[in-house]
GROMACS .gro file of C-alpha atoms in nm:
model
  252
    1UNK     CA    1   0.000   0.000   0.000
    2UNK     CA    2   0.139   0.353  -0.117
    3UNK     CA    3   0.173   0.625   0.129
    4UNK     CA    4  -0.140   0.841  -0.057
    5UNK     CA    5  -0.323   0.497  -0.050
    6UNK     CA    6  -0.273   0.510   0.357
    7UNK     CA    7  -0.508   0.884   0.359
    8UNK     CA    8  -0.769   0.699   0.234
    9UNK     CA    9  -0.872   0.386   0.464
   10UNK     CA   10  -1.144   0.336   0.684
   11UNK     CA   11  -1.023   0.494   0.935
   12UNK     CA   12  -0.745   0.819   0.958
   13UNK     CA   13  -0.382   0.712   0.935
   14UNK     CA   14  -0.229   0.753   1.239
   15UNK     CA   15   0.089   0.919   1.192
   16UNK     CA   16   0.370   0.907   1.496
   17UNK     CA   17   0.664   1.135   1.456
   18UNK     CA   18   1.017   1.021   1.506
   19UNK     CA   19   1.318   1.242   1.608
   20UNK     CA   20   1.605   0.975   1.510
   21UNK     CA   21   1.645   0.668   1.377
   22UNK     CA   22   1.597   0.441   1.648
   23UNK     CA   23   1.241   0.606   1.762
   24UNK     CA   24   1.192   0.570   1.420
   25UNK     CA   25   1.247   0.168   1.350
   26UNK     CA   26   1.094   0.120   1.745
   27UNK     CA   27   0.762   0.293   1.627
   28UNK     CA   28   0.796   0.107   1.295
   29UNK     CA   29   0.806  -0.209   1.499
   30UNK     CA   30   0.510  -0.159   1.684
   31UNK     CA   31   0.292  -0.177   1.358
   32UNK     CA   32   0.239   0.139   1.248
   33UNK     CA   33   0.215   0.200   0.881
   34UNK     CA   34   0.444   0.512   0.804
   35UNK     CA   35   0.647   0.753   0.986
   36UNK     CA   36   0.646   1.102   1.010
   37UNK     CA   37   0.975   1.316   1.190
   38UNK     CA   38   0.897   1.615   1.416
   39UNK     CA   39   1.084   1.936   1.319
   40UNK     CA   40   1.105   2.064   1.697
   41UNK     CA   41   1.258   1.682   1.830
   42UNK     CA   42   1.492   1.717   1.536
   43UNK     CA   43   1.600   2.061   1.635
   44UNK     CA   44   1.600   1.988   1.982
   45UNK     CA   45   1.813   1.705   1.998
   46UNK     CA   46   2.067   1.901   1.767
   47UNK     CA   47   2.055   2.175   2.049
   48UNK     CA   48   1.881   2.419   1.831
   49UNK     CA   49   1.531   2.635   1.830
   50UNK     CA   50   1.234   2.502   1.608
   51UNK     CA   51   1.122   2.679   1.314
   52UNK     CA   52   1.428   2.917   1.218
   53UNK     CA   53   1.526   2.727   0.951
   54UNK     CA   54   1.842   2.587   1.100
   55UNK     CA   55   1.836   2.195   1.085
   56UNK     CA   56   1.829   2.151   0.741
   57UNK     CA   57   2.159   1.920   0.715
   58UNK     CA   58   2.008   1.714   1.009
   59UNK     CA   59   1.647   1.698   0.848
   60UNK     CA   60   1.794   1.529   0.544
   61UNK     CA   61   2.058   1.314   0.733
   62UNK     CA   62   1.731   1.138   0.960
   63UNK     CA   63   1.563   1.102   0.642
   64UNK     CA   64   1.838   0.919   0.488
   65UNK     CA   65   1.851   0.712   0.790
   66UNK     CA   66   1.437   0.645   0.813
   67UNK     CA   67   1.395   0.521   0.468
   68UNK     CA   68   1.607   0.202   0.538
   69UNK     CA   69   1.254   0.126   0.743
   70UNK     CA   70   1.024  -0.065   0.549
   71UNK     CA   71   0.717   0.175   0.590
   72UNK     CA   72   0.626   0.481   0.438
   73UNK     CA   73   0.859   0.821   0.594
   74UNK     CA   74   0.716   1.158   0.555
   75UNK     CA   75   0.933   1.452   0.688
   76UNK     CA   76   0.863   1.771   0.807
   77UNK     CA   77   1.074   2.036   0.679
   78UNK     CA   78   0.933   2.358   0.853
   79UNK     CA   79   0.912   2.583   0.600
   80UNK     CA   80   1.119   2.460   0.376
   81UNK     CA   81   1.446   2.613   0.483
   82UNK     CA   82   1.399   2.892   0.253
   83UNK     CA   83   1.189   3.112   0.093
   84UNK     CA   84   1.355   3.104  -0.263
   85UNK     CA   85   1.108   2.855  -0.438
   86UNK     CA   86   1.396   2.646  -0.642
   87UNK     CA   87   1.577   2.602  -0.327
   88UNK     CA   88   1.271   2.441  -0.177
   89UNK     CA   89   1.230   2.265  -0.497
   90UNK     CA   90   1.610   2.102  -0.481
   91UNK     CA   91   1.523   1.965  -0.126
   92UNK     CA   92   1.228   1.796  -0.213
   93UNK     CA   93   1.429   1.636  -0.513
   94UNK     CA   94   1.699   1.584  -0.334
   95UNK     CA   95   1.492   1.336  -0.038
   96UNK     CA   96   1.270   1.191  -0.300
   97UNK     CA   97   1.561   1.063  -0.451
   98UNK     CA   98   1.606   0.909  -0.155
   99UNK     CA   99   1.272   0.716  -0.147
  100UNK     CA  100   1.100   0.977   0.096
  101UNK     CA  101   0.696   0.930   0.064
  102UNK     CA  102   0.622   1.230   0.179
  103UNK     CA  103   0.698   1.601   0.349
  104UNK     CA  104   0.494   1.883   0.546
  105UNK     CA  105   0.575   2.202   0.445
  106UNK     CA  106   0.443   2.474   0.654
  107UNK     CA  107   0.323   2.851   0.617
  108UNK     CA  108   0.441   2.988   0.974
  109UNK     CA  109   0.728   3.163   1.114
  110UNK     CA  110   0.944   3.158   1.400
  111UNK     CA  111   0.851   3.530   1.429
  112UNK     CA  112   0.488   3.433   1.527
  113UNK     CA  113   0.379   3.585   1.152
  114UNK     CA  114   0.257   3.326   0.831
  115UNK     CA  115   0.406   3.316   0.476
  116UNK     CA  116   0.255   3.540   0.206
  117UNK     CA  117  -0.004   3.290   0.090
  118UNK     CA  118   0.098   3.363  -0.246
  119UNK     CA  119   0.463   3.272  -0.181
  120UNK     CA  120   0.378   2.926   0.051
  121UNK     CA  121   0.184   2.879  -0.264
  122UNK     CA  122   0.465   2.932  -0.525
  123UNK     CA  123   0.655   2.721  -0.285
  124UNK     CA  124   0.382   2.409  -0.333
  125UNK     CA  125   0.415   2.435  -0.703
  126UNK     CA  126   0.749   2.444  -0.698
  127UNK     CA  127   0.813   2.125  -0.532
  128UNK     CA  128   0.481   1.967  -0.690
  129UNK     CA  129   0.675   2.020  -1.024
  130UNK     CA  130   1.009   1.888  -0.910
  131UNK     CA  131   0.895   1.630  -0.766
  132UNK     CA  132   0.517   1.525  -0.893
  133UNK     CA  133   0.574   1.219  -0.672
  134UNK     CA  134   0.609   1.334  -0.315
  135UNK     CA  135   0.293   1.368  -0.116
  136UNK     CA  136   0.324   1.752  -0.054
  137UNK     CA  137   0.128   1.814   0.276
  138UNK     CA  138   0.091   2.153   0.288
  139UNK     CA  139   0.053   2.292   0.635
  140UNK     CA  140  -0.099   2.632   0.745
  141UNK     CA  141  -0.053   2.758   1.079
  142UNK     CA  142  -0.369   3.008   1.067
  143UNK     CA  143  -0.507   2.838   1.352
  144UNK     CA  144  -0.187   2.729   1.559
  145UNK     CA  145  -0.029   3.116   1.564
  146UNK     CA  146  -0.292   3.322   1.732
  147UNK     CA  147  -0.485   3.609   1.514
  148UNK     CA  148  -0.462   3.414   1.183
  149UNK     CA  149  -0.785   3.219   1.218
  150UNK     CA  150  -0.963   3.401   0.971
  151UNK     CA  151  -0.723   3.299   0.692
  152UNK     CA  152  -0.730   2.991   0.716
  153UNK     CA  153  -0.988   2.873   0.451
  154UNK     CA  154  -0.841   3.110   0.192
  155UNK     CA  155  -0.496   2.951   0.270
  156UNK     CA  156  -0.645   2.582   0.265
  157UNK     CA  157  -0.792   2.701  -0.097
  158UNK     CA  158  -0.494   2.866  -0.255
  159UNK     CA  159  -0.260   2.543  -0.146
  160UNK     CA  160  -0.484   2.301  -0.278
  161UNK     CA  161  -0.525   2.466  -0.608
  162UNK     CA  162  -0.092   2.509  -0.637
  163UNK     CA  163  -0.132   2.125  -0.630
  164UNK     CA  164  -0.071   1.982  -0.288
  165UNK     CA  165  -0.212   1.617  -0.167
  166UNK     CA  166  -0.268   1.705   0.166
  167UNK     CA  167  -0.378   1.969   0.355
  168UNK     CA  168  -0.247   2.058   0.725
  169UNK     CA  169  -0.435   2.284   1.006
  170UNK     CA  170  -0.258   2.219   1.312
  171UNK     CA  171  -0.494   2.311   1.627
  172UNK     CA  172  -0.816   2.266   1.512
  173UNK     CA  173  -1.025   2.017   1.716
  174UNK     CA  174  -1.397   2.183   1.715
  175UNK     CA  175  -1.642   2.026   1.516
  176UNK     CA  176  -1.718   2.353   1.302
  177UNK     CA  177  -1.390   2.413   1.236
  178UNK     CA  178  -1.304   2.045   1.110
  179UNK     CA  179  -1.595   2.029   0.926
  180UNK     CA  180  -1.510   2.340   0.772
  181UNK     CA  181  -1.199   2.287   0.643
  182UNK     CA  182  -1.374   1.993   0.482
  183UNK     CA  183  -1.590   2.121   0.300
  184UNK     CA  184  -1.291   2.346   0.141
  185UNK     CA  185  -1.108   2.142  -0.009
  186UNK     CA  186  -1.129   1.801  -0.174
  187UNK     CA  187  -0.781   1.683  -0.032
  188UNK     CA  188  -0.718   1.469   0.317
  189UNK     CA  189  -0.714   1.669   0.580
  190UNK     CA  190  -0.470   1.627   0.795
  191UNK     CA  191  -0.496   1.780   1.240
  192UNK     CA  192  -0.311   1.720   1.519
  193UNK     CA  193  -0.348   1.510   1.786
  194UNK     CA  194  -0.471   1.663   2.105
  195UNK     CA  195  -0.503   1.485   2.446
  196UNK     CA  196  -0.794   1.522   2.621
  197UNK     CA  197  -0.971   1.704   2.307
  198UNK     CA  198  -1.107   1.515   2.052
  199UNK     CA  199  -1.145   1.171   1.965
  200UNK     CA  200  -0.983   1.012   1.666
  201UNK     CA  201  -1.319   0.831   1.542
  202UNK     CA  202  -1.515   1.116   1.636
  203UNK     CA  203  -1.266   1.332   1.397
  204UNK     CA  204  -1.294   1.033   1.097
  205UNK     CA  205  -1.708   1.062   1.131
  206UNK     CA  206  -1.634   1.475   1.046
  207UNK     CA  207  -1.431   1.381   0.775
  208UNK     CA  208  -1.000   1.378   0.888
  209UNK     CA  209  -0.789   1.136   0.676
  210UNK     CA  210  -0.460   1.205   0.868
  211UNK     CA  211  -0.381   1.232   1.272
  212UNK     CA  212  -0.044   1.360   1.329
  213UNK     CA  213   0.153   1.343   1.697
  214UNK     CA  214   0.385   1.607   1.631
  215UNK     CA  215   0.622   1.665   1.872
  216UNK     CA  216   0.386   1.499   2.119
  217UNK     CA  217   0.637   1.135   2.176
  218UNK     CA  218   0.963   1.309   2.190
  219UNK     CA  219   0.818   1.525   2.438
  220UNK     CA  220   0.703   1.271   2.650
  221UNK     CA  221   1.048   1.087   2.568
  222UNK     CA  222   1.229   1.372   2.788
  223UNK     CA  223   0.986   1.367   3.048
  224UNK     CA  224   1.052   0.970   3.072
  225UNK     CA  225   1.398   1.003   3.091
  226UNK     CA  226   1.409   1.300   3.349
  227UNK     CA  227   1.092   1.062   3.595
  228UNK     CA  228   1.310   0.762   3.551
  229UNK     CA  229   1.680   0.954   3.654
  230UNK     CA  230   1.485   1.109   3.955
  231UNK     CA  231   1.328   0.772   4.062
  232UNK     CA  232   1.568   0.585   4.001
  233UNK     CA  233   1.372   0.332   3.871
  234UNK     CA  234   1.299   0.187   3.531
  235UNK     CA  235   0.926   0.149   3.423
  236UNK     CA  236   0.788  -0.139   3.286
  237UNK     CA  237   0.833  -0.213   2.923
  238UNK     CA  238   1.148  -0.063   2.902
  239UNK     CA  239   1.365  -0.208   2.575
  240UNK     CA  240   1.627  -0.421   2.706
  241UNK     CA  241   2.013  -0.311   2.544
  242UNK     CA  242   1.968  -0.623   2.349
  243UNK     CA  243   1.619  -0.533   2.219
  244UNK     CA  244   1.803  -0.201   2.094
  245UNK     CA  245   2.115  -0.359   1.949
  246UNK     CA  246   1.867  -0.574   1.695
  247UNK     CA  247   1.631  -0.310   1.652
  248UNK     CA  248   1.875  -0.147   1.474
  249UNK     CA  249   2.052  -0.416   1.336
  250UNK     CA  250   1.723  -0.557   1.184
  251UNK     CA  251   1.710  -0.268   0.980
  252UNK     CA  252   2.074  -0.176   0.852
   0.00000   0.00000   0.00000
């Protein structure tokens, strides 16, 4: 099954994000179909800030390293590391060469501001026509940066007709506003996960095709590491050093 053929099931693909390549096989291993990387675990375990376009060398080098796993990898590349449209272009040749599915491409900025929608636009077509393979998912932050929310139907409607296959609206979890996004656009929509908010079959009966985690696991991978230091005691399930060593070795 292709990664586009994964948007259209039964039931929304459930998409974990990895931060290296050993999250990566380990969530591969537990049965999920593909695997998506997180741009703020990336950035964080390179000891650098999210969203300023500084991890592009490690972005590429974990995607590299994912696509030895034999599942679908879609990677998030912020905003594409630049805002020069053949530059973009180059990188999205460059990691479906490859054998990356798959990449998010997102609208906002470290500066709390979103992309032209013209430009994020020119930026879709760009890599669309480099290459027509990748499944673009093109993200808009309308809803996630605060003061946006009115754009973000216009923005869902101007990405969808540069040519993307997916469509991305981080922070959205109300009925109305799932439903809305919809109704705008003929591609799979794509949300976040949220604890505590919504349901994922309550969001497939309004219509999502996609459930992201974000940077949800590597997240709760530093809080398991700090809890276990501090109580000096190793939870249950934890993978043995042998269960690591062939994890990895499985897959090499």
């Amino acid at each position: 099954m292709t990664f586009r053929d994964l948007h259209l099931g039964d039931r929304p693909l459930l998409l974990p994000n990895a931060w290296d390549f050993a999250s990566g096989a380990a969530l591969a291993e537990a049965g999920f179909p593909a695997i998506g990387t997180t741009s703020l675990g990336v950035a964080a375990a390179a000891g650098r800030p999210d969203g300023e376009n500084a991890t592009r060398d490690e972005t590429v080098r974990l995607a590299r390293a994912l696509v030895r796993l034999p599942v679908p990898v879609t990677v998030d590349v912020e905003g594409g590391f630049s805002d020069r449209p053949g530059e973009v272009a180059a990188l999205a040749g460059e990691l479906a060469s490859y054998g990356v599915a798959g990449i998010n491409i997102e609208d906002g900025r470290a500066d709390g501001s979103l992309r032209p929608v013209k430009e994020h636009a020119a930026l879709v077509e760009a890599v669309k026509a480099a290459a027509p393979d990748l499944f673009v998912n093109a993200r808009t932050d309308a809803h996630w940066l605060p003061g946006h929310e009115a754009e973000a139907l216009d923005r869902v409607r101007a990405y969808t007709a540069a040519g993307a296959d997916g469509i991305f609206v981080p922070g959205i979890a109300a009925e109305r506003d799932v439903r809305g996004v919809v109704a705008a656009t003929p591609l799979p929509l794509n949300v976040l996960f949220l604890p505590g908010r919504t349901a994922v079959d309550e969001l497939a009966g309004w219509g999502v095709r996609r459930v992201s985690y974000g940077s949800l696991l590597f997240r709760a991978a530093l809080r398991a590491a700090v809890t276990t230091a501090l109580e000096q005691a190793a939870p249950a399930g934890v993978p043995s050093y042998a269960d690591v060593q062939r994890l990895v070795a499985e897959t090499s």
